[in-house]
């Protein structure tokens, strides 16, 4: 992950990415995503906290503008669903639903706390973090045949949440295939996507949340109006 000391002079004067810059890559990431209408994909989320590891997986769906659904197979039955205005987080084992208003504005904020449009979310991400290539060699293979641009992100203002991130960007499609995020306590969360399908027809009804009659609702658990 770290740039190896003692890079040769030839590599320094002629880096693999000498016709690219981080800002060019970010510009292409945002442009590419703004042109995507919908997709489905398999996802895998891993967390490491105090030497304890946890894994979650399932299938996700996206449709413009800002509609998402994450169906969890592990843990089975959990869901994250948004119609672009309201986010529902269902935790089956607790029988609880977090219902978050995504259009809420707070004082001293630059707009809605959660964007209703994923391209806008990317714009906000790259405004809130400094970003740079993690090494000179860009793009490069990282454990498979695909070549990635690898970006290091550092939170501009330490206000909680993920302070550092590493993004793995497919050098041909400019899709973010994997992200590794670290919070201030050292907890590491990795999310990766595979089997991405842009041709699957996804109906709007997929993004409607159907609540169990016995579930307890917690309003605005992520950010309150105060």
Tab-separated table of N, CA, C and O in Angstrom, residues 121-221:
chain	number	residue	atom	x	y	z
A	121	UNK	N	-23.680	13.198	-4.890
A	121	UNK	CA	-22.974	12.601	-3.760
A	121	UNK	C	-21.492	12.477	-4.030
A	121	UNK	O	-20.667	12.716	-3.146
A	122	UNK	N	-21.125	12.125	-5.254
A	122	UNK	CA	-19.711	12.049	-5.620
A	122	UNK	C	-19.067	13.430	-5.584
A	122	UNK	O	-17.945	13.595	-5.121
A	123	UNK	N	-19.799	14.441	-6.074
A	123	UNK	CA	-19.262	15.800	-6.018
A	123	UNK	C	-18.968	16.199	-4.581
A	123	UNK	O	-17.924	16.783	-4.276
A	124	UNK	N	-19.889	15.874	-3.683
A	124	UNK	CA	-19.700	16.222	-2.277
A	124	UNK	C	-18.522	15.455	-1.680
A	124	UNK	O	-17.731	16.009	-0.924
A	125	UNK	N	-18.411	14.174	-2.040
A	125	UNK	CA	-17.307	13.364	-1.529
A	125	UNK	C	-15.964	14.009	-1.842
A	125	UNK	O	-15.109	14.165	-0.962
A	126	UNK	N	-15.774	14.412	-3.091
A	126	UNK	CA	-14.477	14.953	-3.486
A	126	UNK	C	-14.294	16.405	-3.042
A	126	UNK	O	-13.180	16.925	-3.105
A	127	UNK	N	-15.374	17.054	-2.586
A	127	UNK	CA	-15.225	18.364	-1.945
A	127	UNK	C	-14.794	18.222	-0.490
A	127	UNK	O	-14.054	19.060	0.033
A	128	UNK	N	-15.243	17.173	0.166
A	128	UNK	CA	-14.994	16.999	1.593
A	128	UNK	C	-13.646	16.338	1.891
A	128	UNK	O	-13.209	16.318	3.036
A	129	UNK	N	-13.003	15.786	0.858
A	129	UNK	CA	-11.740	15.067	1.055
A	129	UNK	C	-10.658	15.603	0.123
A	129	UNK	O	-10.929	15.902	-1.047
A	130	UNK	N	-9.439	15.714	0.637
A	130	UNK	CA	-8.281	15.872	-0.232
A	130	UNK	C	-8.037	14.530	-0.913
A	130	UNK	O	-8.251	13.479	-0.309
A	131	UNK	N	-7.586	14.540	-2.153
A	131	UNK	CA	-7.331	13.271	-2.833
A	131	UNK	C	-6.053	13.360	-3.669
A	131	UNK	O	-5.657	14.416	-4.145
A	132	UNK	N	-5.396	12.180	-3.789
A	132	UNK	CA	-4.167	12.081	-4.565
A	132	UNK	C	-3.977	10.609	-4.948
A	132	UNK	O	-4.609	9.717	-4.368
A	133	UNK	N	-3.098	10.344	-5.920
A	133	UNK	CA	-2.722	8.969	-6.220
A	133	UNK	C	-1.940	8.405	-5.042
A	133	UNK	O	-1.169	9.122	-4.395
A	134	UNK	N	-2.120	7.101	-4.785
A	134	UNK	CA	-1.413	6.524	-3.638
A	134	UNK	C	0.040	6.191	-3.951
A	134	UNK	O	0.876	6.140	-3.049
A	135	UNK	N	0.376	5.948	-5.217
A	135	UNK	CA	1.755	5.687	-5.630
A	135	UNK	C	1.989	6.299	-7.012
A	135	UNK	O	1.050	6.778	-7.662
A	136	UNK	N	3.216	6.245	-7.464
A	136	UNK	CA	3.544	6.766	-8.790
A	136	UNK	C	2.934	5.916	-9.896
A	136	UNK	O	2.451	6.431	-10.901
A	137	UNK	N	2.948	4.589	-9.722
A	137	UNK	CA	2.488	3.696	-10.789
A	137	UNK	C	0.962	3.716	-10.886
A	137	UNK	O	0.265	3.138	-10.066
A	138	UNK	N	0.439	4.380	-11.899
A	138	UNK	CA	-0.995	4.485	-12.115
A	138	UNK	C	-1.292	4.431	-13.611
A	138	UNK	O	-0.627	5.129	-14.374
A	139	UNK	N	-2.277	3.649	-14.053
A	139	UNK	CA	-3.005	2.628	-13.283
A	139	UNK	C	-2.136	1.391	-13.105
A	139	UNK	O	-1.116	1.250	-13.759
A	140	UNK	N	-2.607	0.460	-12.250
A	140	UNK	CA	-1.832	-0.748	-12.006
A	140	UNK	C	-2.756	-1.882	-11.594
A	140	UNK	O	-3.907	-1.661	-11.207
A	141	UNK	N	-2.250	-3.103	-11.689
A	141	UNK	CA	-3.005	-4.273	-11.256
A	141	UNK	C	-2.936	-4.376	-9.733
A	141	UNK	O	-1.902	-4.123	-9.127
A	142	UNK	N	-4.054	-4.768	-9.146
A	142	UNK	CA	-4.132	-4.917	-7.691
A	142	UNK	C	-4.801	-6.259	-7.397
A	142	UNK	O	-5.977	-6.351	-7.085
A	143	UNK	N	-4.033	-7.315	-7.557
A	143	UNK	CA	-4.544	-8.639	-7.210
A	143	UNK	C	-5.380	-9.316	-8.268
A	143	UNK	O	-5.788	-10.456	-8.102
A	144	UNK	N	-5.677	-8.663	-9.375
A	144	UNK	CA	-6.410	-9.315	-10.465
A	144	UNK	C	-5.958	-8.697	-11.785
A	144	UNK	O	-5.058	-7.857	-11.822
A	145	UNK	N	-6.592	-9.107	-12.873
A	145	UNK	CA	-6.154	-8.657	-14.194
A	145	UNK	C	-6.549	-7.217	-14.490
A	145	UNK	O	-5.961	-6.574	-15.365
A	146	UNK	N	-7.541	-6.690	-13.765
A	146	UNK	CA	-7.997	-5.324	-13.997
A	146	UNK	C	-6.947	-4.323	-13.521
A	146	UNK	O	-6.309	-4.526	-12.494
A	147	UNK	N	-6.812	-3.238	-14.265
A	147	UNK	CA	-5.925	-2.166	-13.836
A	147	UNK	C	-6.759	-1.049	-13.203
A	147	UNK	O	-7.809	-0.683	-13.718
A	148	UNK	N	-6.237	-0.528	-12.086
A	148	UNK	CA	-6.971	0.465	-11.318
A	148	UNK	C	-6.154	1.734	-11.126
A	148	UNK	O	-4.929	1.685	-10.970
A	149	UNK	N	-6.850	2.875	-11.125
A	149	UNK	CA	-6.317	4.075	-10.523
A	149	UNK	C	-6.657	3.968	-9.041
A	149	UNK	O	-7.798	3.698	-8.676
A	150	UNK	N	-5.669	4.176	-8.174
A	150	UNK	CA	-5.898	4.060	-6.735
A	150	UNK	C	-5.715	5.438	-6.108
A	150	UNK	O	-4.631	6.031	-6.177
A	151	UNK	N	-6.794	5.946	-5.504
A	151	UNK	CA	-6.798	7.274	-4.916
A	151	UNK	C	-6.829	7.198	-3.396
A	151	UNK	O	-7.620	6.433	-2.825
A	152	UNK	N	-5.988	7.987	-2.752
A	152	UNK	CA	-6.026	8.160	-1.305
A	152	UNK	C	-6.829	9.416	-0.994
A	152	UNK	O	-6.539	10.492	-1.552
A	153	UNK	N	-7.809	9.298	-0.099
A	153	UNK	CA	-8.625	10.429	0.305
A	153	UNK	C	-8.420	10.698	1.789
A	153	UNK	O	-8.361	9.761	2.594
A	154	UNK	N	-8.325	11.977	2.145
A	154	UNK	CA	-8.119	12.390	3.537
A	154	UNK	C	-9.134	13.480	3.856
A	154	UNK	O	-9.210	14.497	3.155
A	155	UNK	N	-9.926	13.251	4.898
A	155	UNK	CA	-10.994	14.177	5.265
A	155	UNK	C	-10.427	15.566	5.548
A	155	UNK	O	-9.481	15.732	6.314
A	156	UNK	N	-11.007	16.579	4.905
A	156	UNK	CA	-10.504	17.943	5.060
A	156	UNK	C	-10.701	18.445	6.493
A	156	UNK	O	-9.813	19.070	7.067
A	157	UNK	N	-11.883	18.217	7.047
A	157	UNK	CA	-12.172	18.590	8.422
A	157	UNK	C	-12.531	17.326	9.181
A	157	UNK	O	-13.442	16.603	8.778
A	158	UNK	N	-11.826	17.076	10.270
A	158	UNK	CA	-12.058	15.852	11.047
A	158	UNK	C	-13.334	16.022	11.873
A	158	UNK	O	-13.318	16.517	13.003
A	159	UNK	N	-14.464	15.649	11.271
A	159	UNK	CA	-15.771	15.861	11.910
A	159	UNK	C	-16.452	14.535	12.220
A	159	UNK	O	-17.654	14.483	12.473
A	160	UNK	N	-15.683	13.458	12.223
A	160	UNK	CA	-16.268	12.154	12.483
A	160	UNK	C	-16.474	11.383	11.193
A	160	UNK	O	-16.209	11.866	10.093
A	161	UNK	N	-16.971	10.156	11.323
A	161	UNK	CA	-17.149	9.321	10.147
A	161	UNK	C	-15.810	8.800	9.650
A	161	UNK	O	-14.853	8.642	10.408
A	162	UNK	N	-15.715	8.563	8.355
A	162	UNK	CA	-14.490	8.034	7.775
A	162	UNK	C	-13.480	9.165	7.568
A	162	UNK	O	-13.733	10.085	6.807
A	163	UNK	N	-12.340	9.065	8.225
A	163	UNK	CA	-11.317	10.098	8.089
A	163	UNK	C	-10.431	9.872	6.874
A	163	UNK	O	-9.925	10.820	6.280
A	164	UNK	N	-10.228	8.595	6.509
A	164	UNK	CA	-9.405	8.267	5.344
A	164	UNK	C	-10.097	7.218	4.489
A	164	UNK	O	-10.803	6.344	5.009
A	165	UNK	N	-9.889	7.302	3.187
A	165	UNK	CA	-10.437	6.324	2.253
A	165	UNK	C	-9.436	6.025	1.155
A	165	UNK	O	-8.605	6.876	0.815
A	166	UNK	N	-9.536	4.835	0.614
A	166	UNK	CA	-8.763	4.450	-0.561
A	166	UNK	C	-9.764	3.931	-1.586
A	166	UNK	O	-10.532	3.016	-1.299
A	167	UNK	N	-9.778	4.536	-2.769
A	167	UNK	CA	-10.715	4.156	-3.825
A	167	UNK	C	-9.972	3.448	-4.953
A	167	UNK	O	-8.920	3.914	-5.399
A	168	UNK	N	-10.540	2.332	-5.416
A	168	UNK	CA	-9.988	1.568	-6.526
A	168	UNK	C	-10.894	1.774	-7.736
A	168	UNK	O	-12.037	1.298	-7.756
A	169	UNK	N	-10.372	2.492	-8.736
A	169	UNK	CA	-11.165	2.931	-9.880
A	169	UNK	C	-10.735	2.171	-11.124
A	169	UNK	O	-9.567	2.222	-11.526
A	170	UNK	N	-11.662	1.454	-11.739
A	170	UNK	CA	-11.385	0.726	-12.973
A	170	UNK	C	-10.857	1.707	-14.020
A	170	UNK	O	-11.508	2.716	-14.327
A	171	UNK	N	-9.682	1.440	-14.577
A	171	UNK	CA	-9.035	2.394	-15.475
A	171	UNK	C	-9.711	2.481	-16.840
A	171	UNK	O	-9.427	3.401	-17.606
A	172	UNK	N	-10.597	1.549	-17.166
A	172	UNK	CA	-11.301	1.599	-18.444
A	172	UNK	C	-12.707	2.177	-18.296
A	172	UNK	O	-13.123	3.019	-19.080
A	173	UNK	N	-13.444	1.721	-17.272
A	173	UNK	CA	-14.826	2.178	-17.111
A	173	UNK	C	-14.952	3.379	-16.178
A	173	UNK	O	-15.972	4.050	-16.162
A	174	UNK	N	-13.905	3.639	-15.385
A	174	UNK	CA	-13.907	4.683	-14.366
A	174	UNK	C	-14.993	4.470	-13.316
A	174	UNK	O	-15.503	5.414	-12.722
A	175	UNK	N	-15.329	3.216	-13.070
A	175	UNK	CA	-16.226	2.860	-11.984
A	175	UNK	C	-15.402	2.583	-10.725
A	175	UNK	O	-14.328	1.999	-10.804
A	176	UNK	N	-15.912	3.004	-9.584
A	176	UNK	CA	-15.271	2.680	-8.318
A	176	UNK	C	-15.675	1.258	-7.957
A	176	UNK	O	-16.812	0.991	-7.589
A	177	UNK	N	-14.749	0.325	-8.074
A	177	UNK	CA	-15.048	-1.084	-7.829
A	177	UNK	C	-14.885	-1.464	-6.358
A	177	UNK	O	-15.489	-2.424	-5.889
A	178	UNK	N	-14.034	-0.710	-5.635
A	178	UNK	CA	-13.793	-1.029	-4.225
A	178	UNK	C	-13.395	0.226	-3.478
A	178	UNK	O	-12.760	1.125	-4.033
A	179	UNK	N	-13.817	0.297	-2.212
A	179	UNK	CA	-13.418	1.397	-1.342
A	179	UNK	C	-13.034	0.832	0.016
A	179	UNK	O	-13.710	-0.058	0.535
A	180	UNK	N	-11.940	1.346	0.570
A	180	UNK	CA	-11.488	0.958	1.907
A	180	UNK	C	-11.483	2.218	2.750
A	180	UNK	O	-10.785	3.188	2.428
A	181	UNK	N	-12.281	2.224	3.827
A	181	UNK	CA	-12.460	3.428	4.627
A	181	UNK	C	-12.069	3.172	6.077
A	181	UNK	O	-12.359	2.113	6.632
A	182	UNK	N	-11.429	4.165	6.698
A	182	UNK	CA	-10.969	4.049	8.081
A	182	UNK	C	-11.502	5.218	8.896
A	182	UNK	O	-11.382	6.383	8.473
A	183	UNK	N	-12.096	4.903	10.060
A	183	UNK	CA	-12.593	5.986	10.907
A	183	UNK	C	-11.545	6.376	11.942
A	183	UNK	O	-10.437	5.818	11.989
A	184	UNK	N	-11.877	7.345	12.789
A	184	UNK	CA	-10.919	7.879	13.747
A	184	UNK	C	-10.497	6.897	14.820
A	184	UNK	O	-9.474	7.099	15.483
A	185	UNK	N	-11.275	5.819	15.028
A	185	UNK	CA	-10.933	4.806	16.031
A	185	UNK	C	-10.137	3.655	15.450
A	185	UNK	O	-9.796	2.708	16.149
A	186	UNK	N	-9.896	3.719	14.137
A	186	UNK	CA	-9.125	2.663	13.494
A	186	UNK	C	-9.964	1.557	12.900
A	186	UNK	O	-9.411	0.583	12.372
A	187	UNK	N	-11.284	1.659	12.960
A	187	UNK	CA	-12.151	0.651	12.346
A	187	UNK	C	-12.066	0.769	10.831
A	187	UNK	O	-12.176	1.862	10.277
A	188	UNK	N	-11.846	-0.363	10.164
A	188	UNK	CA	-11.682	-0.378	8.711
A	188	UNK	C	-12.880	-1.067	8.060
A	188	UNK	O	-13.258	-2.178	8.443
A	189	UNK	N	-13.487	-0.388	7.101
A	189	UNK	CA	-14.622	-0.936	6.357
A	189	UNK	C	-14.254	-1.010	4.882
A	189	UNK	O	-13.823	-0.009	4.300
A	190	UNK	N	-14.418	-2.185	4.288
A	190	UNK	CA	-14.134	-2.380	2.868
A	190	UNK	C	-15.423	-2.796	2.162
A	190	UNK	O	-16.098	-3.726	2.596
A	191	UNK	N	-15.769	-2.086	1.096
A	191	UNK	CA	-16.931	-2.473	0.289
A	191	UNK	C	-16.473	-2.664	-1.152
A	191	UNK	O	-15.721	-1.843	-1.689
A	192	UNK	N	-16.861	-3.783	-1.743
A	192	UNK	CA	-16.481	-4.071	-3.125
A	192	UNK	C	-17.702	-4.525	-3.909
A	192	UNK	O	-18.664	-5.068	-3.339
A	193	UNK	N	-17.669	-4.281	-5.212
A	193	UNK	CA	-18.783	-4.600	-6.097
A	193	UNK	C	-18.308	-5.528	-7.213
A	193	UNK	O	-17.200	-5.391	-7.729
A	194	UNK	N	-19.169	-6.471	-7.585
A	194	UNK	CA	-18.853	-7.400	-8.673
A	194	UNK	C	-20.140	-7.704	-9.447
A	194	UNK	O	-21.244	-7.372	-9.004
A	195	UNK	N	-19.979	-8.350	-10.601
A	195	UNK	CA	-21.120	-8.716	-11.446
A	195	UNK	C	-22.035	-7.516	-11.707
A	195	UNK	O	-23.265	-7.606	-11.602
A	196	UNK	N	-21.415	-6.392	-12.065
A	196	UNK	CA	-22.190	-5.175	-12.328
A	196	UNK	C	-22.933	-5.317	-13.657
A	196	UNK	O	-22.341	-5.662	-14.673
A	197	UNK	N	-24.238	-5.046	-13.625
A	197	UNK	CA	-25.100	-5.231	-14.793
A	197	UNK	C	-25.831	-3.925	-15.083
A	197	UNK	O	-26.634	-3.459	-14.277
A	198	UNK	N	-25.553	-3.334	-16.257
A	198	UNK	CA	-26.203	-2.077	-16.633
A	198	UNK	C	-27.436	-2.302	-17.510
A	198	UNK	O	-28.165	-1.355	-17.792
A	199	UNK	N	-27.662	-3.541	-17.946
A	199	UNK	CA	-28.752	-3.811	-18.879
A	199	UNK	C	-30.015	-4.329	-18.192
A	199	UNK	O	-31.075	-4.425	-18.826
A	200	UNK	N	-29.921	-4.665	-16.913
A	200	UNK	CA	-31.094	-5.180	-16.204
A	200	UNK	C	-32.153	-4.084	-16.066
A	200	UNK	O	-31.857	-2.968	-15.617
A	201	UNK	N	-33.397	-4.409	-16.439
A	201	UNK	CA	-34.483	-3.446	-16.299
A	201	UNK	C	-34.969	-3.438	-14.848
A	201	UNK	O	-35.402	-4.459	-14.320
A	202	UNK	N	-34.897	-2.278	-14.214
A	202	UNK	CA	-35.240	-2.167	-12.806
A	202	UNK	C	-36.455	-1.260	-12.655
A	202	UNK	O	-36.414	-0.078	-13.019
A	203	UNK	N	-37.547	-1.796	-12.146
A	203	UNK	CA	-38.775	-1.042	-11.970
A	203	UNK	C	-38.682	-0.125	-10.754
A	203	UNK	O	-37.982	-0.424	-9.780
A	204	UNK	N	-39.419	0.989	-10.784
A	204	UNK	CA	-39.405	1.930	-9.669
A	204	UNK	C	-39.899	1.287	-8.375
A	204	UNK	O	-39.468	1.672	-7.277
A	205	UNK	N	-40.793	0.307	-8.497
A	205	UNK	CA	-41.339	-0.335	-7.310
A	205	UNK	C	-40.292	-1.056	-6.468
A	205	UNK	O	-40.522	-1.305	-5.279
A	206	UNK	N	-39.141	-1.371	-7.077
A	206	UNK	CA	-38.060	-2.034	-6.338
A	206	UNK	C	-37.603	-1.154	-5.170
A	206	UNK	O	-37.145	-1.653	-4.139
A	207	UNK	N	-37.771	0.160	-5.293
A	207	UNK	CA	-37.242	1.087	-4.310
A	207	UNK	C	-38.302	1.549	-3.299
A	207	UNK	O	-38.084	2.515	-2.568
A	208	UNK	N	-39.429	0.843	-3.271
A	208	UNK	CA	-40.429	1.081	-2.236
A	208	UNK	C	-40.136	0.182	-1.048
A	208	UNK	O	-39.870	-1.009	-1.221
A	209	UNK	N	-40.175	0.744	0.138
A	209	UNK	CA	-39.922	-0.039	1.338
A	209	UNK	C	-41.236	-0.529	1.923
A	209	UNK	O	-42.156	0.265	2.161
A	210	UNK	N	-41.346	-1.832	2.150
A	210	UNK	CA	-42.549	-2.432	2.730
A	210	UNK	C	-42.216	-2.849	4.153
A	210	UNK	O	-41.426	-3.757	4.379
A	211	UNK	N	-42.853	-2.183	5.095
A	211	UNK	CA	-42.499	-2.383	6.486
A	211	UNK	C	-43.349	-3.459	7.141
A	211	UNK	O	-44.544	-3.558	6.903
A	212	UNK	N	-42.694	-4.261	7.979
A	212	UNK	CA	-43.390	-5.250	8.784
A	212	UNK	C	-44.219	-4.532	9.845
A	212	UNK	O	-43.789	-3.514	10.420
A	213	UNK	N	-45.408	-5.048	10.104
A	213	UNK	CA	-46.294	-4.413	11.080
A	213	UNK	C	-45.741	-4.407	12.485
A	213	UNK	O	-46.147	-3.594	13.324
A	214	UNK	N	-44.788	-5.286	12.780
A	214	UNK	CA	-44.225	-5.377	14.131
A	214	UNK	C	-42.936	-4.589	14.313
A	214	UNK	O	-42.395	-4.547	15.418
A	215	UNK	N	-42.436	-3.977	13.243
A	215	UNK	CA	-41.153	-3.288	13.320
A	215	UNK	C	-41.282	-1.959	14.056
A	215	UNK	O	-42.259	-1.230	13.904
A	216	UNK	N	-40.269	-1.653	14.851
A	216	UNK	CA	-40.219	-0.380	15.567
A	216	UNK	C	-39.530	0.650	14.683
A	216	UNK	O	-38.467	0.389	14.127
A	217	UNK	N	-40.135	1.847	14.554
A	217	UNK	CA	-39.584	2.893	13.700
A	217	UNK	C	-38.788	3.886	14.540
A	217	UNK	O	-39.259	4.361	15.574
A	218	UNK	N	-37.570	4.169	14.097
A	218	UNK	CA	-36.746	5.203	14.721
A	218	UNK	C	-36.545	6.296	13.672
A	218	UNK	O	-35.901	6.067	12.643
A	219	UNK	N	-37.100	7.468	13.910
A	219	UNK	CA	-37.027	8.552	12.940
A	219	UNK	C	-35.686	9.277	13.001
A	219	UNK	O	-35.175	9.586	14.093
A	220	UNK	N	-35.124	9.540	11.831
A	220	UNK	CA	-33.877	10.300	11.679
A	220	UNK	C	-32.776	9.846	12.635
A	220	UNK	O	-32.237	10.640	13.411
A	221	UNK	N	-32.396	8.553	12.566
A	221	UNK	CA	-31.360	8.071	13.477
A	221	UNK	C	-29.953	8.500	13.098
A	221	UNK	O	-29.044	8.483	13.931
